[in-house]
PDB file of C-alpha atoms in Angstrom:
ATOM      1  CA  MET A   1     243.392  77.684  21.587  1.00 38.00           C
ATOM      2  CA  MET A   2     246.679  78.815  22.812  1.00 39.00           C
ATOM      3  CA  GLU A   3     250.281  77.711  22.453  1.00 36.00           C
ATOM      4  CA  ASN A   4     252.004  75.491  24.801  1.00 38.00           C
ATOM      5  CA  GLU A   5     248.692  74.338  26.363  1.00 35.00           C
ATOM      6  CA  SER A   6     248.972  71.597  29.160  1.00 35.00           C
ATOM      7  CA  THR A   7     247.707  68.162  28.688  1.00 34.00           C
ATOM      8  CA  HIS A   8     245.202  68.961  31.401  1.00 36.00           C
ATOM      9  CA  GLY A   9     243.970  72.194  29.615  1.00 38.00           C
ATOM     10  CA  SER A  10     241.076  72.851  27.285  1.00 38.00           C
ATOM     11  CA  SER A  11     240.561  72.455  23.264  1.00 38.00           C
ATOM     12  CA  ASP A  12     238.789  74.793  20.865  1.00 38.00           C
ATOM     13  CA  SER A  13     236.090  72.143  20.946  1.00 37.00           C
ATOM     14  CA  THR A  14     235.631  71.817  24.597  1.00 34.00           C
ATOM     15  CA  PRO A  15     232.822  74.570  25.834  1.00 36.00           C
ATOM     16  CA  TYR A  16     234.245  74.960  29.436  1.00 37.00           C
ATOM     17  CA  LEU A  17     237.033  73.999  31.586  1.00 36.00           C
ATOM     18  CA  LYS A  18     236.873  71.078  34.008  1.00 37.00           C
ATOM     19  CA  ARG A  19     237.765  71.651  37.745  1.00 38.00           C
ATOM     20  CA  GLY A  20     241.540  71.419  38.446  1.00 39.00           C
ATOM     21  CA  THR A  21     242.258  72.845  34.824  1.00 37.00           C
ATOM     22  CA  TYR A  22     245.347  74.968  34.678  1.00 36.00           C
ATOM     23  CA  TRP A  23     247.458  76.388  31.535  1.00 36.00           C
ATOM     24  CA  THR A  24     251.129  76.545  31.631  1.00 33.00           C
ATOM     25  CA  TYR A  25     251.342  80.082  32.080  1.00 30.00           C
ATOM     26  CA  ASP A  26     251.706  82.196  35.303  1.00 32.00           C
ATOM     27  CA  GLN A  27     249.059  80.979  37.439  1.00 34.00           C
ATOM     28  CA  VAL A  28     246.144  83.706  38.181  1.00 35.00           C
ATOM     29  CA  PHE A  29     243.287  82.969  40.512  1.00 39.00           C
ATOM     30  CA  VAL A  30     239.840  84.299  39.887  1.00 38.00           C
ATOM     31  CA  LYS A  31     239.592  87.165  42.720  1.00 36.00           C
ATOM     32  CA  SER A  32     235.942  88.381  41.972  1.00 43.00           C
ATOM     33  CA  ALA A  33     234.389  88.767  45.185  1.00 41.00           C
ATOM     34  CA  LYS A  34     231.013  87.453  43.915  1.00 46.00           C
ATOM     35  CA  ILE A  35     232.768  84.266  42.527  1.00 49.00           C
ATOM     36  CA  MET A  36     234.927  83.721  45.057  1.00 49.00           C
ATOM     37  CA  ASN A  37     231.756  83.817  47.578  1.00 51.00           C
ATOM     38  CA  HIS A  38     230.292  81.100  45.335  1.00 51.00           C
ATOM     39  CA  LEU A  39     233.217  78.818  45.335  1.00 50.00           C
ATOM     40  CA  ASN A  40     233.577  79.327  49.335  1.00 51.00           C
ATOM     41  CA  LYS A  41     229.892  78.212  49.539  1.00 50.00           C
ATOM     42  CA  SER A  42     230.717  75.105  47.565  1.00 49.00           C
ATOM     43  CA  GLY A  43     233.805  74.294  49.335  1.00 48.00           C
ATOM     44  CA  GLN A  44     235.799  74.947  46.137  1.00 47.00           C
ATOM     45  CA  ALA A  45     237.761  77.998  46.558  1.00 46.00           C
ATOM     46  CA  GLY A  46     241.203  77.801  45.181  1.00 46.00           C
ATOM     47  CA  VAL A  47     240.459  74.832  42.910  1.00 45.00           C
ATOM     48  CA  PHE A  48     239.764  76.786  40.016  1.00 47.00           C
ATOM     49  CA  GLY A  49     242.961  78.573  38.309  1.00 51.00           C
ATOM     50  CA  VAL A  50     243.859  80.050  34.963  1.00 52.00           C
ATOM     51  CA  GLN A  51     247.241  81.044  33.895  1.00 53.00           C
ATOM     52  CA  LEU A  52     248.104  83.933  31.181  1.00 57.00           C
ATOM     53  CA  HIS A  53     250.921  84.550  29.190  1.00 58.00           C
ATOM     54  CA  ALA A  54     252.244  88.030  28.197  1.00 59.00           C
ATOM     55  CA  LYS A  55     252.857  87.161  24.822  1.00 61.00           C
ATOM     56  CA  ASN A  56     249.070  86.388  24.174  1.00 65.00           C
ATOM     57  CA  THR A  57     246.921  89.112  22.754  1.00 67.00           C
ATOM     58  CA  PRO A  58     244.088  90.544  25.192  1.00 65.00           C
ATOM     59  CA  THR A  59     241.604  89.193  23.278  1.00 68.00           C
ATOM     60  CA  ALA A  60     242.939  85.472  23.913  1.00 68.00           C
ATOM     61  CA  ASN A  61     243.733  86.117  27.380  1.00 65.00           C
ATOM     62  CA  LEU A  62     239.984  87.442  27.792  1.00 68.00           C
ATOM     63  CA  LYS A  63     238.669  84.634  26.016  1.00 68.00           C
ATOM     64  CA  VAL A  64     240.594  82.266  28.620  1.00 67.00           C
ATOM     65  CA  LEU A  65     239.010  84.222  31.504  1.00 65.00           C
ATOM     66  CA  LYS A  66     235.380  83.946  30.001  1.00 63.00           C
ATOM     67  CA  ILE A  67     235.685  80.402  29.410  1.00 64.00           C
ATOM     68  CA  MET A  68     236.933  80.149  33.109  1.00 62.00           C
ATOM     69  CA  LEU A  69     233.831  82.064  34.548  1.00 60.00           C
ATOM     70  CA  HIS A  70     231.555  79.937  32.398  1.00 56.00           C
ATOM     71  CA  SER A  71     232.829  76.904  33.705  1.00 53.00           C
ATOM     72  CA  ILE A  72     232.345  78.091  37.321  1.00 53.00           C
ATOM     73  CA  GLN A  73     228.762  79.198  36.510  1.00 51.00           C
ATOM     74  CA  ILE A  74     228.181  75.492  34.890  1.00 46.00           C
ATOM     75  CA  PHE A  75     229.542  73.625  37.955  1.00 47.00           C
ATOM     76  CA  LEU A  76     228.087  75.651  40.760  1.00 50.00           C
ATOM     77  CA  PRO A  77     225.591  73.627  43.024  1.00 50.00           C
ATOM     78  CA  LYS A  78     221.916  74.935  43.083  1.00 50.00           C
ATOM     79  CA  ASP A  79     222.097  75.921  46.714  1.00 54.00           C
ATOM     80  CA  VAL A  80     224.606  78.845  46.275  1.00 63.00           C
ATOM     81  CA  ASN A  81     223.852  82.609  46.528  1.00 88.00           C
ATOM     82  CA  MET A  82     222.279  83.704  43.403  1.00 95.00           C
ATOM     83  CA  ASN A  83     221.553  87.484  42.444  1.00 97.00           C
ATOM     84  CA  ILE A  84     217.776  87.526  41.366  1.00 98.00           C
ATOM     85  CA  ILE A  85     216.083  90.678  40.141  1.00 98.00           C
ATOM     86  CA  LEU A  86     212.155  91.033  40.622  1.00 99.00           C
ATOM     87  CA  THR A  87     210.383  94.168  39.402  1.00 99.00           C
ATOM     88  CA  GLY A  88     206.850  94.831  39.282  1.00 99.00           C
ATOM     89  CA  PHE A  89     205.238  98.165  37.935  1.00 99.00           C
ATOM     90  CA  GLU A  90     203.581 101.392  39.927  1.00 98.00           C
ATOM     91  CA  PRO A  91     199.985 101.789  39.172  1.00 97.00           C
ATOM     92  CA  PHE A  92     199.091 103.753  35.974  1.00 96.00           C
ATOM     93  CA  ASN A  93     195.763 104.639  34.139  1.00 93.00           C
ATOM     94  CA  GLY A  94     194.073 106.434  36.988  1.00 89.00           C
ATOM     95  CA  SER A  95     194.595 103.073  39.007  1.00 91.00           C
ATOM     96  CA  THR A  96     195.709 103.597  43.048  1.00 93.00           C
ATOM     97  CA  THR A  97     197.554 100.126  42.845  1.00 95.00           C
ATOM     98  CA  ASN A  98     199.095  97.451  41.034  1.00 98.00           C
ATOM     99  CA  PRO A  99     199.261  93.988  41.639  1.00 98.00           C
ATOM    100  CA  SER A 100     202.813  93.454  40.514  1.00 99.00           C
ATOM    101  CA  ALA A 101     203.651  96.276  42.852  1.00 99.00           C
ATOM    102  CA  GLU A 102     201.812  94.684  45.731  1.00 99.00           C
ATOM    103  CA  VAL A 103     203.523  91.476  45.157  1.00 99.00           C
ATOM    104  CA  ILE A 104     206.723  93.211  45.384  1.00 99.00           C
ATOM    105  CA  LYS A 105     206.025  94.907  48.448  1.00 98.00           C
ATOM    106  CA  ASN A 106     204.785  91.747  50.310  1.00 98.00           C
ATOM    107  CA  PHE A 107     207.146  89.406  48.498  1.00 98.00           C
ATOM    108  CA  PRO A 108     208.229  86.482  51.371  1.00 97.00           C
ATOM    109  CA  VAL A 109     212.000  87.354  51.137  1.00 96.00           C
ATOM    110  CA  ASP A 110     212.613  85.235  54.200  1.00 94.00           C
ATOM    111  CA  SER A 111     211.994  82.016  51.946  1.00 94.00           C
ATOM    112  CA  PHE A 112     214.853  82.955  49.676  1.00 95.00           C
ATOM    113  CA  SER A 113     217.239  83.845  52.691  1.00 89.00           C
ATOM    114  CA  GLY A 114     220.018  82.112  50.854  1.00 88.00           C
ATOM    115  CA  HIS A 115     219.864  84.384  47.851  1.00 95.00           C
ATOM    116  CA  ASN A 116     220.328  88.020  47.078  1.00 96.00           C
ATOM    117  CA  LEU A 117     216.849  89.485  46.048  1.00 97.00           C
ATOM    118  CA  ILE A 118     216.909  92.839  44.339  1.00 98.00           C
ATOM    119  CA  LEU A 119     213.190  93.957  44.306  1.00 98.00           C
ATOM    120  CA  GLU A 120     211.719  96.982  42.501  1.00 98.00           C
ATOM    121  CA  ILE A 121     208.626  98.916  41.744  1.00 99.00           C
ATOM    122  CA  LEU A 122     209.555 100.397  38.246  1.00 99.00           C
ATOM    123  CA  PRO A 123     208.115 103.588  37.270  1.00 98.00           C
ATOM    124  CA  VAL A 124     205.656 103.472  34.362  1.00 98.00           C
ATOM    125  CA  ASP A 125     208.005 105.327  32.291  1.00 98.00           C
ATOM    126  CA  ARG A 126     209.555 104.056  29.213  1.00 96.00           C
ATOM    127  CA  GLU A 127     212.937 105.531  29.603  1.00 97.00           C
ATOM    128  CA  LYS A 128     213.487 105.322  33.386  1.00 98.00           C
ATOM    129  CA  ALA A 129     211.962 101.620  33.870  1.00 98.00           C
ATOM    130  CA  VAL A 130     214.641 100.419  31.331  1.00 98.00           C
ATOM    131  CA  ALA A 131     217.437 102.773  32.406  1.00 98.00           C
ATOM    132  CA  TRP A 132     217.117 101.125  35.889  1.00 98.00           C
ATOM    133  CA  LEU A 133     217.135  97.722  34.159  1.00 98.00           C
ATOM    134  CA  ARG A 134     220.178  98.022  32.222  1.00 97.00           C
ATOM    135  CA  LYS A 135     222.100  99.596  35.257  1.00 97.00           C
ATOM    136  CA  SER A 136     221.085  96.750  37.380  1.00 96.00           C
ATOM    137  CA  ILE A 137     221.814  93.947  35.231  1.00 95.00           C
ATOM    138  CA  GLN A 138     225.152  95.720  34.188  1.00 94.00           C
ATOM    139  CA  GLU A 139     226.043  96.010  38.042  1.00 95.00           C
ATOM    140  CA  THR A 140     224.597  92.745  39.710  1.00 94.00           C
ATOM    141  CA  HIS A 141     224.847  90.114  36.779  1.00 94.00           C
ATOM    142  CA  PRO A 142     221.951  88.504  37.921  1.00 96.00           C
ATOM    143  CA  GLU A 143     221.160  84.872  37.438  1.00 96.00           C
ATOM    144  CA  ILE A 144     217.304  85.324  37.262  1.00 98.00           C
ATOM    145  CA  ILE A 145     215.319  88.114  36.375  1.00 98.00           C
ATOM    146  CA  ILE A 146     211.402  87.763  36.718  1.00 99.00           C
ATOM    147  CA  LEU A 147     209.482  90.977  35.378  1.00 99.00           C
ATOM    148  CA  LEU A 148     206.085  91.211  36.537  1.00 99.00           C
ATOM    149  CA  GLY A 149     203.032  93.545  35.347  1.00 98.00           C
ATOM    150  CA  GLU A 150     199.167  93.878  35.245  1.00 98.00           C
ATOM    151  CA  ALA A 151     197.043  92.433  32.597  1.00 96.00           C
ATOM    152  CA  THR A 152     193.674  93.821  33.703  1.00 91.00           C
ATOM    153  CA  ASN A 153     191.317  91.900  31.283  1.00 91.00           C
ATOM    154  CA  ARG A 154     193.076  88.541  32.078  1.00 96.00           C
ATOM    155  CA  PRO A 155     191.765  86.033  34.596  1.00 97.00           C
ATOM    156  CA  VAL A 156     194.579  83.885  35.006  1.00 98.00           C
ATOM    157  CA  VAL A 157     198.399  84.093  35.578  1.00 99.00           C
ATOM    158  CA  SER A 158     200.026  84.549  32.297  1.00 99.00           C
ATOM    159  CA  ILE A 159     203.505  83.296  31.745  1.00 99.00           C
ATOM    160  CA  GLU A 160     204.828  85.489  28.706  1.00 99.00           C
ATOM    161  CA  LYS A 161     206.599  83.074  26.036  1.00 99.00           C
ATOM    162  CA  VAL A 162     207.936  86.105  23.798  1.00 99.00           C
ATOM    163  CA  ALA A 163     208.896  89.800  23.656  1.00 99.00           C
ATOM    164  CA  ILE A 164     208.831  91.583  20.618  1.00 99.00           C
ATOM    165  CA  ASN A 165     210.516  94.340  19.051  1.00 98.00           C
ATOM    166  CA  TRP A 166     207.611  96.973  18.773  1.00 98.00           C
ATOM    167  CA  MET A 167     206.021  99.344  20.866  1.00 98.00           C
ATOM    168  CA  ASP A 168     202.532 100.988  20.140  1.00 98.00           C
ATOM    169  CA  PHE A 169     201.376 102.135  23.351  1.00 98.00           C
ATOM    170  CA  ARG A 170     197.236 102.281  23.626  1.00 96.00           C
ATOM    171  CA  ILE A 171     197.758 105.092  26.480  1.00 97.00           C
ATOM    172  CA  ALA A 172     200.211 107.256  27.390  1.00 98.00           C
ATOM    173  CA  ASP A 173     202.973 106.199  30.357  1.00 98.00           C
ATOM    174  CA  ASN A 174     203.085 108.281  33.322  1.00 97.00           C
ATOM    175  CA  SER A 175     205.578 110.651  31.913  1.00 97.00           C
ATOM    176  CA  GLY A 176     202.732 111.437  29.489  1.00 97.00           C
ATOM    177  CA  ILE A 177     204.542 109.920  26.387  1.00 96.00           C
ATOM    178  CA  GLN A 178     202.366 107.672  23.964  1.00 98.00           C
ATOM    179  CA  VAL A 179     204.778 105.817  21.701  1.00 97.00           C
ATOM    180  CA  ARG A 180     202.933 104.500  18.461  1.00 98.00           C
ATOM    181  CA  ASP A 181     204.587 102.159  16.041  1.00 97.00           C
ATOM    182  CA  GLN A 182     208.182 102.354  16.902  1.00 98.00           C
ATOM    183  CA  ALA A 183     210.807  99.554  17.715  1.00 98.00           C
ATOM    184  CA  VAL A 184     212.254  98.793  20.928  1.00 98.00           C
ATOM    185  CA  VAL A 185     215.718  98.558  19.718  1.00 98.00           C
ATOM    186  CA  GLY A 186     216.387 100.299  16.090  1.00 96.00           C
ATOM    187  CA  ASP A 187     218.672  97.420  15.020  1.00 94.00           C
ATOM    188  CA  GLY A 188     217.849  94.642  17.445  1.00 96.00           C
ATOM    189  CA  PRO A 189     215.992  91.293  16.643  1.00 98.00           C
ATOM    190  CA  ALA A 190     212.259  91.047  15.801  1.00 98.00           C
ATOM    191  CA  ALA A 191     211.776  89.037  18.896  1.00 98.00           C
ATOM    192  CA  PHE A 192     213.234  87.255  21.964  1.00 98.00           C
ATOM    193  CA  PHE A 193     211.882  84.070  23.620  1.00 98.00           C
ATOM    194  CA  SER A 194     212.074  83.940  27.169  1.00 98.00           C
ATOM    195  CA  THR A 195     214.748  82.127  29.026  1.00 98.00           C
ATOM    196  CA  LEU A 196     212.493  80.937  31.949  1.00 98.00           C
ATOM    197  CA  PRO A 197     211.383  77.539  32.222  1.00 98.00           C
ATOM    198  CA  VAL A 198     207.975  78.569  30.927  1.00 98.00           C
ATOM    199  CA  ASN A 199     206.452  75.127  30.661  1.00 98.00           C
ATOM    200  CA  LEU A 200     207.536  74.006  33.781  1.00 98.00           C
ATOM    201  CA  ILE A 201     206.365  76.997  35.818  1.00 98.00           C
ATOM    202  CA  TYR A 202     203.075  76.288  34.069  1.00 99.00           C
ATOM    203  CA  SER A 203     202.954  72.853  35.465  1.00 98.00           C
ATOM    204  CA  GLN A 204     203.813  73.722  38.728  1.00 98.00           C
ATOM    205  CA  LEU A 205     201.402  76.510  39.018  1.00 98.00           C
ATOM    206  CA  LYS A 206     198.379  74.171  37.768  1.00 98.00           C
ATOM    207  CA  THR A 207     199.726  71.437  40.338  1.00 98.00           C
ATOM    208  CA  ALA A 208     199.336  74.024  43.070  1.00 98.00           C
ATOM    209  CA  GLN A 209     195.557  74.999  41.618  1.00 98.00           C
ATOM    210  CA  ILE A 210     196.627  78.262  40.533  1.00 98.00           C
ATOM    211  CA  PRO A 211     194.977  79.263  37.240  1.00 98.00           C
ATOM    212  CA  ALA A 212     197.573  79.852  34.769  1.00 99.00           C
ATOM    213  CA  GLU A 213     198.458  80.106  31.049  1.00 99.00           C
ATOM    214  CA  ILE A 214     201.297  80.389  28.666  1.00 99.00           C
ATOM    215  CA  SER A 215     201.011  83.489  26.753  1.00 99.00           C
ATOM    216  CA  LEU A 216     202.119  84.371  23.264  1.00 98.00           C
ATOM    217  CA  SER A 217     201.743  88.072  23.558  1.00 97.00           C
ATOM    218  CA  ALA A 218     203.104  90.352  25.962  1.00 98.00           C
ATOM    219  CA  GLY A 219     201.389  93.343  24.557  1.00 98.00           C
ATOM    220  CA  ALA A 220     203.066  96.449  22.890  1.00 98.00           C
ATOM    221  CA  TYR A 221     202.925  98.468  26.100  1.00 98.00           C
ATOM    222  CA  LEU A 222     205.843  98.731  28.868  1.00 98.00           C
ATOM    223  CA  CYS A 223     205.424  95.231  29.860  1.00 98.00           C
ATOM    224  CA  ASN A 224     206.604  94.166  26.486  1.00 99.00           C
ATOM    225  CA  GLN A 225     209.491  96.934  26.376  1.00 99.00           C
ATOM    226  CA  VAL A 226     211.104  95.745  29.591  1.00 99.00           C
ATOM    227  CA  PHE A 227     210.749  92.225  28.823  1.00 99.00           C
ATOM    228  CA  TYR A 228     212.396  92.967  25.512  1.00 99.00           C
ATOM    229  CA  SER A 229     215.067  95.497  26.583  1.00 98.00           C
ATOM    230  CA  SER A 230     216.034  92.999  29.375  1.00 98.00           C
ATOM    231  CA  LEU A 231     216.703  90.119  26.918  1.00 98.00           C
ATOM    232  CA  TYR A 232     218.474  92.418  24.449  1.00 97.00           C
ATOM    233  CA  TYR A 233     220.894  93.543  27.138  1.00 96.00           C
ATOM    234  CA  LEU A 234     221.503  90.038  28.457  1.00 96.00           C
ATOM    235  CA  SER A 235     222.438  88.909  24.549  1.00 95.00           C
ATOM    236  CA  LEU A 236     224.786  91.896  24.097  1.00 93.00           C
ATOM    237  CA  ALA A 237     226.699  90.555  27.383  1.00 89.00           C
ATOM    238  CA  GLU A 238     226.574  87.019  26.405  1.00 88.00           C
ATOM    239  CA  ASN A 239     224.732  86.264  29.798  1.00 88.00           C
ATOM    240  CA  LYS A 240     223.052  83.047  30.139  1.00 88.00           C
ATOM    241  CA  SER A 241     220.477  84.341  33.230  1.00 94.00           C
ATOM    242  CA  LEU A 242     217.279  83.089  33.304  1.00 98.00           C
ATOM    243  CA  CYS A 243     214.691  86.070  32.171  1.00 98.00           C
ATOM    244  CA  GLY A 244     211.196  86.400  31.521  1.00 99.00           C
ATOM    245  CA  PHE A 245     207.850  88.178  32.123  1.00 99.00           C
ATOM    246  CA  ILE A 246     204.581  87.062  33.974  1.00 99.00           C
ATOM    247  CA  HIS A 247     201.467  89.060  34.060  1.00 99.00           C
ATOM    248  CA  LEU A 248     198.934  89.210  36.776  1.00 99.00           C
ATOM    249  CA  PRO A 249     195.182  89.791  36.927  1.00 98.00           C
ATOM    250  CA  SER A 250     193.933  93.049  38.735  1.00 96.00           C
ATOM    251  CA  LEU A 251     193.414  92.423  42.189  1.00 97.00           C
ATOM    252  CA  PRO A 252     189.714  92.407  43.804  1.00 96.00           C
ATOM    253  CA  GLU A 253     189.950  95.782  45.139  1.00 94.00           C
ATOM    254  CA  GLN A 254     190.786  97.332  41.772  1.00 92.00           C
ATOM    255  CA  VAL A 255     187.507  95.836  40.369  1.00 92.00           C
ATOM    256  CA  VAL A 256     185.506  97.072  42.701  1.00 92.00           C
ATOM    257  CA  GLU A 257     187.356 100.860  42.752  1.00 87.00           C
ATOM    258  CA  LYS A 258     186.835 101.187  39.174  1.00 82.00           C
ATOM    259  CA  ASN A 259     183.337  99.389  38.962  1.00 82.00           C
ATOM    260  CA  LEU A 260     184.782  97.125  36.506  1.00 84.00           C
ATOM    261  CA  ASN A 261     182.846  93.961  35.019  1.00 87.00           C
ATOM    262  CA  ALA A 262     186.442  92.148  34.881  1.00 90.00           C
ATOM    263  CA  PRO A 263     188.322  89.256  36.394  1.00 95.00           C
ATOM    264  CA  SER A 264     190.692  89.391  39.459  1.00 97.00           C
ATOM    265  CA  MET A 265     192.831  87.384  41.582  1.00 98.00           C
ATOM    266  CA  SER A 266     193.675  87.810  45.348  1.00 98.00           C
ATOM    267  CA  LEU A 267     197.114  89.195  46.295  1.00 98.00           C
ATOM    268  CA  ASP A 268     197.678  85.927  47.969  1.00 98.00           C
ATOM    269  CA  THR A 269     197.151  83.897  45.060  1.00 98.00           C
ATOM    270  CA  SER A 270     199.494  86.127  43.264  1.00 99.00           C
ATOM    271  CA  LEU A 271     202.093  85.954  45.584  1.00 98.00           C
ATOM    272  CA  LYS A 272     201.778  82.162  45.920  1.00 98.00           C
ATOM    273  CA  ALA A 273     202.452  82.168  42.014  1.00 99.00           C
ATOM    274  CA  ILE A 274     205.329  84.091  42.021  1.00 99.00           C
ATOM    275  CA  THR A 275     206.835  82.359  44.736  1.00 98.00           C
ATOM    276  CA  ILE A 276     206.178  79.104  42.835  1.00 98.00           C
ATOM    277  CA  ALA A 277     207.883  80.573  39.776  1.00 98.00           C
ATOM    278  CA  LEU A 278     210.913  81.920  41.633  1.00 98.00           C
ATOM    279  CA  GLN A 279     211.556  78.304  43.283  1.00 97.00           C
ATOM    280  CA  THR A 280     211.246  76.811  39.914  1.00 97.00           C
ATOM    281  CA  CYS A 281     213.709  78.855  38.261  1.00 97.00           C
ATOM    282  CA  ILE A 282     216.161  78.396  41.127  1.00 95.00           C
ATOM    283  CA  GLN A 283     215.676  74.653  40.822  1.00 93.00           C
ATOM    284  CA  LYS A 284     216.224  74.900  37.021  1.00 89.00           C
ATOM    285  CA  TYR A 285     219.130  77.257  36.869  1.00 88.00           C
ATOM    286  CA  PRO A 286     221.415  76.677  34.809  1.00 74.00           C
ATOM    287  CA  GLU A 287     219.955  73.912  32.922  1.00 66.00           C
ATOM    288  CA  GLN A 288     217.512  75.870  31.010  1.00 57.00           C
TER     289      GLN A 288
END
């Protein structure tokens, strides 16, 4: 990878550095506050070091630092602080509530006190929702992203498997815009698979006696748009975060309010489902 490499260093075939690895150049410790916080929690502060050389190109030095940061991520214990984004959507289509928003409002944050939970109720606005996610991903570098939305006619918790590069809104968003037959990202891939441990979440929900399914369609409305956009931004940053989307059934009060002949799920059950989903992700990260 680099000239004059130490016998303790890495080679091109090694995907990441081991603890205690050093290069033969001037020693530089990673000073990122977030990473140093992780290392302090795991008792490893000061163990990781990397040495750069002025003769190397900026690209070569950047490559070394990227390997370094990836190494730290791989070796972090699971009980260290993580940045976790959890979002729902505001009410739309004439409803006065949204189960995903109610989950965000009532989420048991204290159960995850060792982590930095970033909770947000997104606007049902195709530009503002995506802009918030892009900014948050860039600023917080989250390890886990779970996006929530409402699926009115679904009777169970739907763990989405795939996001497609397509928008075809059956109704206008809350800004009055109705997108028809348009790509989410013009030059983006046709689809992204969720990076959440979908099968394990499904299994855990079934064990907890919570009705659930693995879904192969997140639709073509904002739910799919934010799902696809988040995975797209993560792919650009080469970020290995766990990211995915979960649809929730309507709340009983919504069905009564609109006099619908439709399935529903209590808020308590939806809260329990998302709590289990997040706990499962924390246990799996970064193995997925």
